[in-house]
Amino acid sequence: MGNSLKAVVALVPSSKCQKYLVEELEEMPVDRMVDLSGCQLRRLPLHVCSFRELVKLYLSDNNLHHLPAELEQLQNLQILALDFNNFKALPSAVCALKQLCILYLGNNKLCSLPSELRLLRNLRTLWVESNCLQSLPEVVCELRLLKTLHAGSNALRSLPGRLRQLRELRSIWLSGNLLVDFPPVLLDMPLLEVIDVDRNSIRFFPSLAHLPALKLVIYDHNPCRNAPKVAKGVRRVGRWSEESPEPRKRSGAVIEIAPHERPSPPPATKPEPE
């Protein structure tokens, strides 16, 4: 039932959608998943909170701005998608879901995250892209098992030094922020595999060659005059990367590589975030 629920709901007029769900969702879906994405919901049907064994709950692309306290009953929930809604603050009930591994909060109106977020000790993936964050909330630095952080399209100008405490962090996505300098804390995180700083305002890149786990650096669309140096085998996506060599310097002047000197493989494309 869980897999086909969204398709069934799509046949119901939006004005009656929520009433229909409350009446029809009487049993726990066999796959322990409920997908109510794109249903124009303004509130979560309380009946969903009675499914104590629910593992996945998708509420993306609705008109939600709060969640009921009864959500705390879903103590087996591992994936919660709240992206593309109207949340200005993270509902406190979310921070009580201690088995959460993946939390999608992108494309809301969040300016901060509550300190109670630290209670999500099992969180591995956090999406907060396309919000109103002017700084990365310090509480993120307390999510010790976090492996993937998506914080693109905010208004970040720097990263907190405490981020180095996240020893499990493997990929960080910061595209579309206001970074003027490459975040120095990332230079102290040797286990990082992916760094995305595309579409910022970074003018100079330090060497990243000392990061042994690094596999991919995305630094395109920055006003930089150099490419980040990386170890052999690390893929760079950006100006003067493998497909477009860095300009040669002669007596302090920058000499652009002539077109006929450039190798001919097709330009790199930015991969989809994990």
XYZ file of N, CA and C in Angstrom:
822
model
N 0.823 -1.209 0.000
C 0.000 0.000 0.000
C 0.853 1.253 0.000
N 1.958 1.191 0.751
C 2.799 2.373 0.864
C 3.336 2.846 -0.468
N 3.765 1.898 -1.329
C 4.358 2.278 -2.603
C 3.358 2.902 -3.552
N 2.084 2.513 -3.468
C 1.091 3.014 -4.407
C 0.229 4.131 -3.836
N 0.478 4.507 -2.587
C -0.380 5.476 -1.921
C -0.400 6.819 -2.633
N 0.784 7.286 -3.061
C 0.853 8.592 -3.712
C 0.024 8.602 -4.993
N 0.083 7.523 -5.760
C -0.671 7.463 -7.004
C -2.169 7.465 -6.745
N -2.606 6.769 -5.705
C -4.024 6.722 -5.367
C -4.510 8.097 -4.946
N -3.718 8.771 -4.100
C -4.104 10.083 -3.609
C -4.211 11.088 -4.745
N -3.384 10.925 -5.763
C -3.389 11.867 -6.879
C -4.733 11.901 -7.594
N -5.554 10.837 -7.453
C -6.847 10.776 -8.096
C -7.929 11.484 -7.305
N -7.615 11.878 -6.070
C -8.602 12.500 -5.194
C -8.466 14.009 -5.269
N -9.552 14.763 -5.360
C -9.455 16.231 -5.370
C -8.708 16.728 -4.153
N -7.855 17.745 -4.367
C -6.977 18.211 -3.295
C -7.755 18.679 -2.082
N -8.943 19.241 -2.261
C -9.721 19.741 -1.133
C -10.204 18.617 -0.227
N -10.286 17.392 -0.786
C -10.752 16.250 -0.002
C -9.627 15.287 0.340
N -8.413 15.620 -0.096
C -7.284 14.691 0.013
C -7.041 14.266 1.447
N -6.968 15.206 2.372
C -6.601 14.868 3.736
C -7.687 14.035 4.404
N -8.966 14.362 4.182
C -10.064 13.589 4.754
C -9.995 12.150 4.275
N -9.699 11.975 3.011
C -9.596 10.639 2.430
C -8.495 9.838 3.120
N -7.355 10.458 3.338
C -6.229 9.754 3.940
C -6.541 9.315 5.357
N -7.166 10.181 6.124
C -7.482 9.851 7.506
C -8.419 8.647 7.573
N -9.349 8.575 6.631
C -10.316 7.487 6.646
C -9.736 6.186 6.116
N -8.847 6.262 5.135
C -8.386 5.068 4.453
C -7.117 4.453 5.031
N -6.266 5.254 5.656
C -5.028 4.714 6.210
C -5.306 4.070 7.566
N -5.876 2.895 7.503
C -6.275 2.222 8.741
C -5.252 1.207 9.197
N -4.430 0.723 8.281
C -3.475 -0.320 8.622
C -2.059 0.119 8.281
N -1.133 -0.480 9.007
C 0.272 -0.214 8.764
C 0.653 -0.723 7.363
N 1.223 0.139 6.473
C 1.657 -0.344 5.154
C 2.650 -1.496 5.290
N 2.523 -2.457 4.411
C 3.377 -3.644 4.479
C 4.851 -3.287 4.369
N 5.180 -2.311 3.522
C 6.578 -1.925 3.336
C 7.044 -0.898 4.364
N 6.194 -0.582 5.324
C 6.518 0.352 6.413
C 6.955 1.717 5.878
N 6.313 2.131 4.795
C 6.607 3.424 4.180
C 5.309 4.128 3.834
N 5.251 5.426 4.104
C 4.138 6.263 3.682
C 4.705 7.424 2.882
N 4.202 7.605 1.668
C 4.645 8.690 0.799
C 3.454 9.604 0.521
N 3.447 10.781 1.143
C 2.400 11.770 0.952
C 2.948 13.004 0.232
N 3.983 12.826 -0.529
C 4.601 13.947 -1.237
C 3.647 14.521 -2.281
N 3.656 15.847 -2.398
C 2.884 16.506 -3.432
C 1.383 16.401 -3.280
N 0.897 16.278 -2.058
C -0.547 16.126 -1.823
C -1.213 17.416 -1.351
N -0.485 18.525 -1.374
C -1.007 19.822 -0.958
C -1.501 19.811 0.488
N -0.860 19.023 1.308
C -1.252 18.942 2.717
C -0.857 20.200 3.464
N -1.745 20.646 4.343
C -1.442 21.759 5.244
C -1.191 21.275 6.664
N -1.557 20.043 6.918
C -1.252 19.424 8.204
C -1.111 17.922 8.006
N -0.332 17.300 8.832
C -0.114 15.863 8.735
C -1.312 15.126 9.330
N -1.922 14.200 8.593
C -3.022 13.408 9.156
C -2.553 12.665 10.410
N -3.209 12.899 11.522
C -2.773 12.315 12.796
C -2.747 10.795 12.763
N -3.586 10.226 11.921
C -3.652 8.769 11.877
C -2.299 8.167 11.484
N -1.519 8.892 10.692
C -0.211 8.386 10.282
C 0.682 8.146 11.500
N 0.518 8.957 12.524
C 1.364 8.851 13.719
C 1.075 7.604 14.550
N 0.019 6.875 14.181
C -0.303 5.640 14.910
C 0.455 4.445 14.356
N 1.143 4.625 13.230
C 1.896 3.525 12.634
C 3.263 3.435 13.305
N 3.304 2.827 14.457
C 4.504 2.841 15.294
C 5.719 2.185 14.643
N 5.495 1.282 13.695
C 6.605 0.574 13.053
C 7.063 1.239 11.759
N 6.525 2.411 11.453
C 6.870 3.104 10.213
C 8.372 3.413 10.162
N 8.996 3.148 9.005
C 10.433 3.361 8.830
C 10.713 4.563 7.935
N 9.853 4.804 6.934
C 10.079 5.888 5.976
C 8.812 6.728 5.854
N 8.973 8.049 5.980
C 7.848 8.964 5.846
C 8.259 10.119 4.939
N 7.601 10.219 3.785
C 7.908 11.252 2.805
C 6.770 12.270 2.762
N 7.093 13.504 3.133
C 6.113 14.595 3.164
C 6.568 15.758 2.282
N 7.382 15.485 1.300
C 7.941 16.525 0.436
C 6.868 17.215 -0.386
N 7.161 18.480 -0.743
C 6.342 19.221 -1.694
C 4.886 19.338 -1.244
N 4.702 19.848 -0.025
C 3.380 20.133 0.501
C 3.341 21.584 0.980
N 2.386 21.912 1.825
C 2.274 23.254 2.391
C 2.367 23.210 3.908
N 3.203 22.326 4.409
C 3.332 22.140 5.852
C 4.202 23.233 6.460
N 3.808 23.698 7.638
C 4.650 24.633 8.388
C 4.784 24.228 9.843
N 4.100 23.147 10.229
C 4.284 22.574 11.560
C 3.925 21.094 11.500
N 4.313 20.357 12.532
C 3.989 18.939 12.661
C 3.445 18.687 14.060
N 2.541 17.736 14.210
C 1.957 17.473 15.529
C 2.947 16.793 16.473
N 2.735 17.002 17.762
C 3.592 16.367 18.772
C 3.509 14.852 18.698
N 2.392 14.344 18.169
C 2.203 12.887 18.061
C 3.226 12.229 17.152
N 3.930 13.018 16.356
C 4.968 12.452 15.486
C 6.021 11.704 16.293
N 6.200 12.079 17.542
C 7.179 11.434 18.413
C 6.914 9.947 18.581
N 5.709 9.518 18.307
C 5.366 8.105 18.456
C 6.080 7.229 17.435
N 6.582 7.832 16.362
C 7.219 7.061 15.293
C 8.692 6.832 15.624
N 8.937 6.066 16.651
C 10.296 5.875 17.139
C 11.138 4.918 16.308
N 10.548 4.311 15.286
C 11.315 3.445 14.381
C 11.649 4.143 13.067
N 11.228 5.401 12.949
C 11.437 6.127 11.702
C 12.924 6.348 11.439
N 13.353 6.013 10.222
C 14.751 6.174 9.832
C 14.943 7.243 8.756
N 13.930 7.454 7.927
C 14.000 8.459 6.866
C 12.791 9.374 6.971
N 13.058 10.688 7.023
C 11.982 11.675 7.071
C 12.284 12.768 6.053
N 11.364 12.968 5.113
C 11.537 13.978 4.073
C 10.543 15.110 4.292
N 11.070 16.298 4.603
C 10.254 17.485 4.826
C 10.608 18.593 3.844
N 11.340 18.267 2.797
C 11.785 19.285 1.854
C 10.615 19.827 1.024
N 10.822 21.057 0.501
C 9.814 21.738 -0.309
C 8.509 21.934 0.460
N 8.637 22.523 1.643
C 7.489 22.904 2.448
C 7.652 24.352 2.896
N 7.005 24.737 3.981
C 7.037 26.122 4.445
C 7.505 26.234 5.891
N 8.401 25.366 6.303
C 8.879 25.385 7.681
C 9.820 26.572 7.905
N 9.502 27.377 8.915
C 10.392 28.451 9.346
C 11.220 28.014 10.551
N 10.782 26.963 11.199
C 11.508 26.373 12.326
C 11.300 24.864 12.267
N 12.304 24.124 12.696
C 12.192 22.671 12.698
C 11.277 22.238 13.842
N 10.205 21.519 13.567
C 9.301 21.068 14.631
C 10.042 20.248 15.677
N 9.750 20.519 16.931
C 10.468 19.849 18.024
C 10.279 18.337 18.003
N 9.144 17.878 17.488
C 8.887 16.440 17.458
C 9.923 15.694 16.620
N 10.472 16.365 15.612
C 11.469 15.720 14.750
C 12.707 15.324 15.557
N 13.096 16.168 16.500
C 14.302 15.912 17.286
C 14.127 14.776 18.286
N 12.918 14.266 18.406
C 12.663 13.139 19.296
C 12.729 11.801 18.569
N 12.932 11.841 17.257
C 12.972 10.616 16.454
C 14.395 10.076 16.418
N 14.780 9.378 17.447
C 16.190 9.059 17.685
C 16.774 8.007 16.760
N 15.937 7.339 15.951
C 16.463 6.371 14.992
C 16.674 6.965 13.606
N 16.396 8.261 13.445
C 16.539 8.884 12.136
C 17.970 8.765 11.616
N 18.093 8.336 10.367
C 19.395 8.267 9.692
C 19.509 9.328 8.604
N 18.385 9.644 7.970
C 18.373 10.593 6.859
C 17.261 11.600 7.096
N 17.609 12.890 7.022
C 16.643 13.952 7.245
C 16.756 14.975 6.110
N 15.669 15.146 5.380
C 15.618 16.097 4.273
C 14.863 17.349 4.722
N 15.561 18.489 4.743
C 14.961 19.759 5.149
C 15.122 20.837 4.086
N 15.551 20.465 2.916
C 15.848 21.437 1.875
C 14.622 22.185 1.381
N 14.863 23.381 0.831
C 13.813 24.185 0.228
C 12.680 24.492 1.200
N 13.078 25.004 2.365
C 12.149 25.540 3.336
C 12.545 26.981 3.623
N 12.244 27.484 4.804
C 12.558 28.864 5.170
C 13.309 28.904 6.500
N 14.149 27.912 6.722
C 14.864 27.788 7.983
C 16.017 28.779 8.070
N 16.067 29.525 9.163
C 17.181 30.442 9.428
C 18.114 29.881 10.484
N 17.700 28.816 11.147
C 18.511 28.192 12.203
C 18.019 26.770 12.410
N 18.742 26.040 13.229
C 18.346 24.699 13.635
C 18.392 24.636 15.152
N 17.467 23.938 15.791
C 17.420 23.915 17.255
C 18.556 23.102 17.856
N 18.936 23.454 19.068
C 20.004 22.719 19.760
C 19.610 21.271 20.004
N 18.298 20.996 20.053
C 17.824 19.625 20.281
C 18.165 18.689 19.129
N 18.605 19.232 17.999
C 18.979 18.383 16.873
C 20.095 17.425 17.261
N 20.875 17.794 18.271
C 21.973 16.932 18.720
C 21.484 15.581 19.230
N 20.192 15.490 19.555
C 19.626 14.238 20.048
C 19.529 13.180 18.952
N 19.651 13.592 17.698
C 19.590 12.639 16.581
C 20.967 12.011 16.385
N 21.318 11.167 17.295
C 22.677 10.611 17.338
C 22.961 9.609 16.225
N 21.935 9.143 15.528
C 22.131 8.183 14.448
C 22.084 8.827 13.064
N 21.969 10.151 13.020
C 21.823 10.833 11.735
C 23.099 10.699 10.901
N 22.926 10.195 9.682
C 24.054 10.023 8.753
C 24.043 11.042 7.614
N 22.844 11.459 7.206
C 22.713 12.375 6.072
C 21.769 13.503 6.444
N 22.217 14.745 6.216
C 21.403 15.914 6.511
C 21.376 16.829 5.293
N 20.167 17.135 4.832
C 19.975 18.054 3.713
C 19.350 19.330 4.242
N 20.041 20.449 4.128
C 19.496 21.753 4.529
C 19.690 22.779 3.403
N 19.829 22.311 2.177
C 20.073 23.218 1.067
C 18.833 24.072 0.788
N 19.071 25.247 0.179
C 17.998 26.154 -0.217
C 17.126 26.561 0.958
N 17.781 27.038 2.015
C 17.095 27.629 3.149
C 17.605 29.059 3.324
N 17.553 29.580 4.531
C 17.951 30.963 4.793
C 19.094 31.025 5.807
N 19.947 30.023 5.812
C 21.031 29.944 6.788
C 22.151 30.914 6.413
N 22.486 31.821 7.322
C 23.606 32.734 7.113
C 24.889 32.185 7.718
N 24.765 31.187 8.553
C 25.915 30.476 9.111
C 25.486 29.047 9.370
N 26.432 28.146 9.332
C 26.109 26.751 9.593
C 25.871 26.581 11.092
N 24.697 26.145 11.503
C 24.406 26.005 12.932
C 25.421 25.112 13.630
N 25.903 25.573 14.785
C 26.920 24.838 15.540
C 26.449 23.443 15.925
N 25.120 23.276 16.073
C 24.610 21.977 16.494
C 24.931 20.891 15.474
N 25.125 21.271 14.214
C 25.493 20.284 13.193
C 26.812 19.600 13.553
N 27.687 20.338 14.224
C 28.997 19.814 14.591
C 28.916 18.762 15.689
N 27.734 18.553 16.234
C 27.550 17.553 17.285
C 26.932 16.270 16.758
N 26.672 16.210 15.478
C 26.105 15.007 14.864
C 27.259 14.089 14.478
N 27.773 13.383 15.430
C 29.060 12.679 15.297
C 29.088 11.583 14.231
N 27.937 11.044 13.833
C 27.918 9.987 12.819
C 27.602 10.520 11.417
N 27.491 11.840 11.287
C 27.125 12.429 10.004
C 28.172 12.109 8.938
N 27.703 11.604 7.797
C 28.592 11.265 6.695
C 28.428 12.202 5.504
N 27.213 12.722 5.314
C 26.931 13.578 4.167
C 26.172 14.812 4.619
N 26.685 15.986 4.227
C 26.048 17.252 4.577
C 25.802 18.057 3.313
N 24.535 18.316 3.030
C 24.147 19.147 1.893
C 23.685 20.492 2.436
N 24.472 21.539 2.205
C 24.135 22.870 2.722
C 24.244 23.924 1.629
N 24.034 23.537 0.394
C 24.130 24.462 -0.717
C 22.981 25.451 -0.759
N 23.165 26.511 -1.546
C 22.121 27.507 -1.792
C 21.567 28.108 -0.510
N 22.467 28.501 0.381
C 22.123 29.279 1.551
C 22.881 30.605 1.448
N 23.277 31.166 2.568
C 24.055 32.408 2.555
C 25.271 32.265 3.459
N 25.909 31.091 3.420
C 27.053 30.808 4.282
C 28.287 31.566 3.803
N 28.985 32.191 4.740
C 30.229 32.903 4.429
C 31.452 32.182 5.002
N 31.215 31.235 5.895
C 32.309 30.481 6.512
C 31.730 29.226 7.136
N 32.621 28.376 7.634
C 32.210 27.172 8.351
C 32.826 27.195 9.740
N 32.132 26.684 10.751
C 32.687 26.675 12.106
C 33.866 25.717 12.232
N 34.849 26.111 13.036
C 36.012 25.256 13.247
C 35.669 23.929 13.881
N 34.577 23.891 14.612
C 34.170 22.647 15.279
C 33.740 21.569 14.291
N 33.589 21.933 13.031
C 33.179 20.940 12.042
C 34.190 19.805 11.954
N 35.447 20.068 12.335
C 36.471 19.019 12.276
C 36.177 17.881 13.241
N 35.244 18.092 14.177
C 34.849 17.028 15.097
C 34.090 15.914 14.373
N 33.564 16.193 13.196
C 32.785 15.199 12.466
C 33.731 14.256 11.724
N 34.253 13.301 12.439
C 35.264 12.400 11.876
C 34.677 11.388 10.898
N 33.357 11.264 10.867
C 32.722 10.355 9.907
C 32.308 11.063 8.624
N 32.424 12.396 8.577
C 31.972 13.144 7.415
C 32.806 12.784 6.186
N 32.118 12.415 5.114
C 32.793 12.006 3.889
C 32.519 12.944 2.716
N 31.370 13.618 2.709
C 31.069 14.538 1.613
C 30.349 15.766 2.134
N 30.762 16.919 1.607
C 30.151 18.179 1.998
C 29.854 18.986 0.737
N 28.609 19.442 0.630
C 28.116 20.114 -0.565
C 27.746 21.541 -0.183
N 28.493 22.519 -0.706
C 28.347 23.924 -0.309
C 28.105 24.832 -1.508
N 27.621 24.284 -2.583
C 27.407 25.065 -3.800
C 26.413 26.194 -3.572
N 26.682 27.349 -4.213
C 25.722 28.437 -4.188
C 25.627 29.182 -2.880
N 26.752 29.335 -2.172
C 26.789 30.121 -0.952
C 27.576 31.417 -1.186
N 28.055 32.033 -0.120
C 28.759 33.313 -0.218
C 30.197 33.198 0.280
N 30.792 32.043 0.097
C 32.164 31.832 0.551
C 33.136 32.657 -0.270
N 33.937 33.484 0.407
C 34.986 34.266 -0.244
C 36.323 33.551 -0.133
N 36.508 32.834 0.946
C 37.715 32.036 1.172
C 37.342 30.568 1.258
N 38.247 29.719 0.813
C 38.032 28.288 0.985
C 38.017 27.991 2.483
N 37.003 27.293 2.994
C 36.900 27.060 4.437
C 38.123 26.322 4.983
N 38.925 26.956 5.834
C 40.152 26.326 6.323
C 39.916 25.056 7.120
N 38.734 24.918 7.753
C 38.479 23.721 8.546
C 38.499 22.465 7.682
N 38.161 22.605 6.401
C 38.142 21.430 5.524
C 39.544 20.887 5.282
N 40.559 21.722 5.462
C 41.946 21.279 5.292
C 42.385 20.359 6.416
N 41.617 20.351 7.519
C 41.944 19.509 8.667
C 41.045 18.289 8.754
N 40.401 17.928 7.641
C 39.479 16.788 7.632
C 39.959 15.773 6.600
N 40.941 14.950 6.978
C 41.609 14.054 6.026
C 40.735 12.945 5.457
N 39.568 12.705 6.040
C 38.720 11.622 5.552
C 37.669 12.087 4.548
N 37.654 13.377 4.251
C 36.701 13.879 3.257
C 36.980 13.276 1.883
N 35.920 12.840 1.225
C 36.034 12.267 -0.114
C 35.504 13.207 -1.194
N 34.492 14.010 -0.859
C 33.881 14.922 -1.822
C 33.761 16.308 -1.205
N 34.249 17.318 -1.924
C 34.097 18.715 -1.525
C 33.502 19.469 -2.700
N 32.334 20.075 -2.482
C 31.678 20.860 -3.531
C 31.553 22.306 -3.062
N 32.286 23.207 -3.707
C 32.187 24.643 -3.420
C 31.856 25.410 -4.700
N 31.154 24.774 -5.598
C 30.729 25.388 -6.844
C 29.878 26.635 -6.558
N 30.005 27.638 -7.438
C 29.170 28.845 -7.374
C 29.300 29.584 -6.038
N 30.525 29.902 -5.674
C 30.794 30.768 -4.542
C 31.612 31.961 -5.034
N 32.366 32.595 -4.149
C 33.171 33.763 -4.535
C 34.629 33.579 -4.127
N 35.101 32.347 -4.204
C 36.450 32.012 -3.772
C 37.464 32.447 -4.835
N 38.460 33.239 -4.413
C 39.461 33.773 -5.351
C 40.760 32.974 -5.358
N 41.007 32.236 -4.279
C 42.251 31.471 -4.215
C 41.988 30.138 -3.535
N 42.565 29.075 -4.093
C 42.412 27.747 -3.520
C 43.738 27.253 -2.955
N 43.749 26.854 -1.693
C 44.959 26.237 -1.132
C 45.128 24.826 -1.691
N 46.260 24.253 -1.460
C 46.501 22.884 -1.912
C 45.663 21.901 -1.099
N 45.071 20.956 -1.810
C 44.304 19.888 -1.173
C 45.010 18.543 -1.340
N 46.265 18.605 -1.763
C 47.006 17.383 -2.081
C 47.283 16.522 -0.854
N 47.159 17.105 0.340
C 47.468 16.359 1.558
C 46.264 15.582 2.088
N 45.105 15.702 1.434
C 43.901 14.998 1.891
C 43.872 13.612 1.241
N 44.236 12.562 1.968
C 44.449 11.245 1.360
C 43.197 10.559 0.849
N 42.026 10.894 1.399
C 40.795 10.203 0.994
C 40.051 10.922 -0.117
N 40.502 12.118 -0.488
C 39.781 12.946 -1.440
C 39.661 12.258 -2.805
N 38.430 12.291 -3.351
C 38.171 11.700 -4.661
C 37.639 12.712 -5.674
N 36.928 13.742 -5.182
C 36.283 14.676 -6.088
C 36.234 16.064 -5.462
N 36.635 17.081 -6.257
C 36.532 18.483 -5.855
C 35.780 19.227 -6.951
N 34.685 19.873 -6.595
C 33.906 20.663 -7.535
C 34.067 22.124 -7.133
N 34.709 22.913 -7.974
C 35.016 24.294 -7.609
C 34.670 25.273 -8.734
N 33.847 24.837 -9.670
C 33.505 25.651 -10.830
C 32.741 26.915 -10.418
N 32.730 27.905 -11.312
C 31.976 29.150 -11.120
C 32.422 29.913 -9.875
N 33.723 29.982 -9.671
C 34.337 30.846 -8.669
C 35.279 31.801 -9.405
N 35.498 33.002 -8.898
C 36.402 33.948 -9.569
C 37.867 33.688 -9.227
N 38.249 32.433 -9.229
C 39.601 32.049 -8.793
C 40.614 32.231 -9.916
N 41.880 32.386 -9.514
C 42.970 32.484 -10.466
C 43.869 31.254 -10.415
N 43.435 30.251 -9.693
C 44.194 29.000 -9.661
C 43.238 27.851 -9.404
N 43.670 26.668 -9.800
C 42.918 25.459 -9.499
C 43.491 24.832 -8.232
N 42.670 24.207 -7.393
C 43.216 23.551 -6.206
C 44.123 22.389 -6.597
N 45.284 22.331 -6.002
C 46.187 21.206 -6.258
C 45.674 19.994 -5.502
N 45.680 18.855 -6.162
C 45.157 17.633 -5.571
C 46.128 16.492 -5.837
N 45.962 15.411 -5.102
C 46.797 14.235 -5.289
C 46.412 13.516 -6.582
N 47.278 12.671 -7.048
C 47.038 11.925 -8.277
C 45.777 11.075 -8.134
N 44.941 11.120 -9.163
C 43.729 10.314 -9.168
C 42.502 11.034 -8.662
N 42.674 12.227 -8.108
C 41.537 13.005 -7.616
C 40.920 13.770 -8.782
N 39.631 13.675 -8.948
C 38.960 14.365 -10.038
C 38.623 15.795 -9.625
N 38.933 16.750 -10.503
C 38.584 18.151 -10.297
C 37.568 18.570 -11.351
N 36.540 19.291 -10.926
C 35.540 19.819 -11.848
C 35.535 21.329 -11.690
N 36.030 22.024 -12.706
C 36.106 23.465 -12.638
C 37.106 24.016 -13.632
N 37.335 25.289 -13.553
C 38.261 25.977 -14.436
C 39.677 25.440 -14.262
N 40.355 25.231 -15.364
C 41.732 24.734 -15.356
C 41.851 23.349 -14.706
N 40.794 22.566 -14.814
C 40.870 21.196 -14.317
C 41.567 20.348 -15.369
N 41.426 19.047 -15.262
C 42.118 18.157 -16.191
C 41.772 18.455 -17.647
N 40.517 18.866 -17.871
C 40.089 19.099 -19.243
C 40.458 20.497 -19.746
N 40.875 21.379 -18.843
C 41.211 22.752 -19.227
C 42.357 23.223 -18.341
N 43.603 23.025 -18.741
C 44.753 23.249 -17.863
C 44.848 24.661 -17.308
N 45.471 24.746 -16.131
C 45.691 26.020 -15.454
C 46.618 26.909 -16.293
N 46.408 28.222 -16.297
C 47.280 29.106 -17.083
C 48.719 29.052 -16.589
N 49.653 29.172 -17.539
C 51.069 29.172 -17.181
C 51.505 30.564 -16.766
N 52.391 30.607 -15.784
C 52.881 31.900 -15.312
C 54.284 32.141 -15.858
N 54.534 33.394 -16.275
C 55.849 33.746 -16.793
C 56.187 35.136 -16.273
N 57.204 35.191 -15.410
C 57.651 36.457 -14.836
C 56.514 37.205 -14.147
N 55.710 36.470 -13.431
C 54.631 37.080 -12.672
C 53.377 37.325 -13.476
N 53.424 37.203 -14.785
C 52.245 37.428 -15.609
C 51.539 36.109 -15.869
N 50.242 36.178 -16.055
C 49.460 34.987 -16.349
C 49.297 34.871 -17.856
N 49.744 33.759 -18.417
C 49.635 33.531 -19.856
C 48.627 32.420 -20.085
N 47.537 32.738 -20.766
C 46.513 31.739 -21.012
C 47.021 30.681 -21.993
N 46.603 29.451 -21.793
C 46.922 28.376 -22.711
C 46.156 28.600 -24.020
N 46.826 28.554 -25.121
C 46.169 28.735 -26.416
C 45.222 27.581 -26.678
N 44.119 27.828 -27.417
C 43.126 26.774 -27.664
C 43.713 25.522 -28.277
N 44.683 25.678 -29.222
C 45.223 24.498 -29.880
C 46.112 23.675 -28.958
N 46.502 24.260 -27.791
C 47.345 23.521 -26.851
C 46.520 22.712 -25.857
N 45.219 22.963 -25.849
C 44.373 22.310 -24.852
C 43.951 20.928 -25.330
N 43.883 19.957 -24.432
C 43.415 18.622 -24.818
C 41.947 18.675 -25.221
N 41.500 17.677 -25.956
C 40.189 17.729 -26.573
C 39.065 16.945 -25.913
N 39.267 16.237 -24.777
C 38.132 15.498 -24.206
C 36.984 16.437 -23.873
N 35.741 15.927 -23.819
C 34.589 16.769 -23.495
C 34.687 17.296 -22.084
N 34.069 18.461 -21.802
C 34.123 19.029 -20.451
C 33.459 18.154 -19.429
N 33.943 18.245 -18.195
C 33.374 17.434 -17.117
C 31.987 17.945 -16.785
N 31.150 17.060 -16.344
C 29.816 17.446 -15.883
C 29.705 17.220 -14.402
N 28.942 18.050 -13.760
C 28.787 17.950 -12.312
C 27.918 16.750 -11.968
N 28.379 15.858 -11.110
C 27.582 14.671 -10.765
C 26.424 15.035 -9.850
N 25.436 14.169 -9.833
C 24.326 14.377 -8.911
C 24.802 14.126 -7.494
N 24.315 14.944 -6.490
C 24.666 14.697 -5.087
C 24.196 13.346 -4.647
N 24.936 12.756 -3.721
C 24.555 11.454 -3.202
C 23.315 11.571 -2.346
